[in-house]
Amino acid sequence: MKRILVPTLLFLAACSPVAKEYPVAENSFDAGREFIDACLKGDFEKAEFYMLKDSVNSSYLKNIESLYRKNSREGRQQLREASINIREVDDLSQDSSIINYNNSFDTTAHKVKVIRKNGQWLVDLKYTYNPNL
């Protein structure tokens, strides 16, 4: 019985999903860059790690993912290969910044707000969709 049980348990442990760990952003620029890069590459689990967790932001991230998935295979590949062009970082305070950027595939200007909450730098998408905040 032990001959069967031990290898089976080892096999099941090896097959269980491993949680990915991402480096904590040291500043607003790192958090914004990691978030943008993750979205371009279609890694929405990583993007969520660098995002302020609330229902509104989660909804916005799902919309971004949905738009990403609607691209053709070629379009998604072009996004994965695109480089981020940071146009400006506007430090609003010690705890918040606005990053103006575009990418080499889509030259449309975009903005994300990065805030420090509980000592961690996180993207707040609410500003992206409502810049009056």
Tab-separated table of C-alpha atoms in Angstrom:
chain	number	residue	atom	x	y	z
A	1	MET	CA	0.000	0.000	0.000
A	2	LYS	CA	2.822	2.427	0.857
A	3	ARG	CA	4.402	1.717	-2.515
A	4	ILE	CA	1.339	3.085	-4.228
A	5	LEU	CA	0.341	5.841	-1.804
A	6	VAL	CA	3.683	7.677	-1.542
A	7	PRO	CA	4.331	7.983	-5.307
A	8	THR	CA	0.705	9.016	-5.855
A	9	LEU	CA	0.954	11.773	-3.245
A	10	LEU	CA	4.248	12.981	-4.724
A	11	PHE	CA	2.712	13.052	-8.188
A	12	LEU	CA	-0.323	15.020	-6.986
A	13	ALA	CA	1.891	17.510	-5.150
A	14	ALA	CA	3.968	18.033	-8.298
A	15	CYS	CA	0.841	18.652	-10.385
A	16	SER	CA	-0.709	21.238	-8.079
A	17	PRO	CA	-0.536	24.797	-9.383
A	18	VAL	CA	2.328	26.861	-8.046
A	19	ALA	CA	1.465	30.402	-7.024
A	20	LYS	CA	3.587	32.907	-8.887
A	21	GLU	CA	5.447	35.443	-6.829
A	22	TYR	CA	6.202	38.849	-8.242
A	23	PRO	CA	8.647	41.404	-6.886
A	24	VAL	CA	7.017	44.180	-4.885
A	25	ALA	CA	7.348	47.525	-6.658
A	26	GLU	CA	9.859	49.829	-5.003
A	27	ASN	CA	8.309	53.002	-6.426
A	28	SER	CA	5.422	54.261	-8.530
A	29	PHE	CA	7.369	53.937	-11.772
A	30	ASP	CA	8.122	50.243	-11.172
A	31	ALA	CA	4.510	49.456	-10.291
A	32	GLY	CA	3.169	51.259	-13.349
A	33	ARG	CA	5.727	49.717	-15.701
A	34	GLU	CA	5.115	46.188	-14.394
A	35	PHE	CA	1.351	46.620	-14.674
A	36	ILE	CA	1.503	48.015	-18.216
A	37	ASP	CA	3.957	45.339	-19.339
A	38	ALA	CA	1.796	42.563	-17.863
A	39	CYS	CA	-1.281	43.883	-19.692
A	40	LEU	CA	0.615	44.057	-22.989
A	41	LYS	CA	1.827	40.493	-22.544
A	42	GLY	CA	-1.604	39.198	-21.559
A	43	ASP	CA	-0.471	38.244	-18.039
A	44	PHE	CA	-3.508	39.530	-16.170
A	45	GLU	CA	-2.654	37.613	-13.009
A	46	LYS	CA	0.540	39.658	-12.785
A	47	ALA	CA	-1.312	42.863	-13.698
A	48	GLU	CA	-3.746	42.197	-10.859
A	49	PHE	CA	-0.828	41.827	-8.433
A	50	TYR	CA	0.246	45.412	-9.222
A	51	MET	CA	-3.308	46.805	-9.076
A	52	LEU	CA	-5.283	48.275	-6.182
A	53	LYS	CA	-7.781	45.563	-5.311
A	54	ASP	CA	-11.390	46.725	-5.283
A	55	SER	CA	-14.478	45.835	-7.276
A	56	VAL	CA	-14.236	48.799	-9.664
A	57	ASN	CA	-10.595	48.135	-10.550
A	58	SER	CA	-11.301	44.413	-10.949
A	59	SER	CA	-14.102	45.239	-13.380
A	60	TYR	CA	-11.824	47.555	-15.390
A	61	LEU	CA	-9.108	44.895	-15.529
A	62	LYS	CA	-11.632	42.338	-16.800
A	63	ASN	CA	-12.598	44.805	-19.544
A	64	ILE	CA	-8.944	45.252	-20.494
A	65	GLU	CA	-8.499	41.479	-20.604
A	66	SER	CA	-11.643	41.072	-22.710
A	67	LEU	CA	-10.370	43.627	-25.239
A	68	TYR	CA	-6.982	41.902	-25.290
A	69	ARG	CA	-8.597	38.506	-25.958
A	70	LYS	CA	-10.686	39.962	-28.821
A	71	ASN	CA	-7.490	40.739	-30.732
A	72	SER	CA	-6.425	38.267	-33.374
A	73	ARG	CA	-3.507	35.964	-32.644
A	74	GLU	CA	-1.290	38.312	-34.645
A	75	GLY	CA	-2.591	41.355	-32.753
A	76	ARG	CA	-1.862	39.736	-29.380
A	77	GLN	CA	1.625	38.819	-30.587
A	78	GLN	CA	2.262	42.414	-31.632
A	79	LEU	CA	1.172	43.611	-28.197
A	80	ARG	CA	3.453	41.080	-26.475
A	81	GLU	CA	6.386	42.355	-28.553
A	82	ALA	CA	5.546	46.055	-28.105
A	83	SER	CA	7.777	48.260	-26.039
A	84	ILE	CA	6.465	50.723	-23.482
A	85	ASN	CA	7.186	54.384	-24.180
A	86	ILE	CA	6.964	56.390	-20.966
A	87	ARG	CA	6.180	59.934	-22.018
A	88	GLU	CA	5.972	61.562	-18.604
A	89	VAL	CA	5.765	60.712	-14.913
A	90	ASP	CA	3.917	63.348	-12.931
A	91	ASP	CA	4.462	62.955	-9.186
A	92	LEU	CA	1.333	64.406	-7.591
A	93	SER	CA	2.538	63.753	-4.045
A	94	GLN	CA	4.784	61.375	-2.145
A	95	ASP	CA	2.040	58.775	-2.425
A	96	SER	CA	0.701	59.166	-5.965
A	97	SER	CA	1.903	59.586	-9.538
A	98	ILE	CA	0.392	59.709	-12.995
A	99	ILE	CA	2.265	57.843	-15.728
A	100	ASN	CA	1.623	58.990	-19.295
A	101	TYR	CA	2.629	56.334	-21.806
A	102	ASN	CA	1.978	54.643	-25.100
A	103	ASN	CA	3.451	51.558	-26.705
A	104	SER	CA	5.217	50.895	-29.967
A	105	PHE	CA	2.219	49.013	-31.382
A	106	ASP	CA	-0.487	51.509	-30.374
A	107	THR	CA	0.723	55.100	-30.277
A	108	THR	CA	-2.433	56.329	-28.512
A	109	ALA	CA	-1.555	58.134	-25.272
A	110	HIS	CA	-2.704	56.413	-22.068
A	111	LYS	CA	-2.495	57.300	-18.391
A	112	VAL	CA	-2.420	55.271	-15.207
A	113	LYS	CA	-2.413	56.496	-11.660
A	114	VAL	CA	-0.166	54.749	-9.178
A	115	ILE	CA	-0.734	55.197	-5.471
A	116	ARG	CA	0.974	53.993	-2.334
A	117	LYS	CA	-1.446	52.180	-0.058
A	118	ASN	CA	-0.325	50.432	3.091
A	119	GLY	CA	3.280	50.898	1.985
A	120	GLN	CA	2.751	49.216	-1.393
A	121	TRP	CA	2.717	50.918	-4.820
A	122	LEU	CA	-0.391	49.918	-6.824
A	123	VAL	CA	-2.125	51.016	-10.027
A	124	ASP	CA	-5.565	52.565	-9.554
A	125	LEU	CA	-7.441	52.162	-12.840
A	126	LYS	CA	-10.314	54.381	-11.736
A	127	TYR	CA	-8.232	57.398	-12.776
A	128	THR	CA	-7.608	55.905	-16.233
A	129	TYR	CA	-11.336	55.665	-16.864
A	130	ASN	CA	-12.257	58.878	-15.014
A	131	PRO	CA	-9.328	61.328	-15.047
A	132	ASN	CA	-11.296	63.860	-12.994
A	133	LEU	CA	-10.579	61.881	-9.822
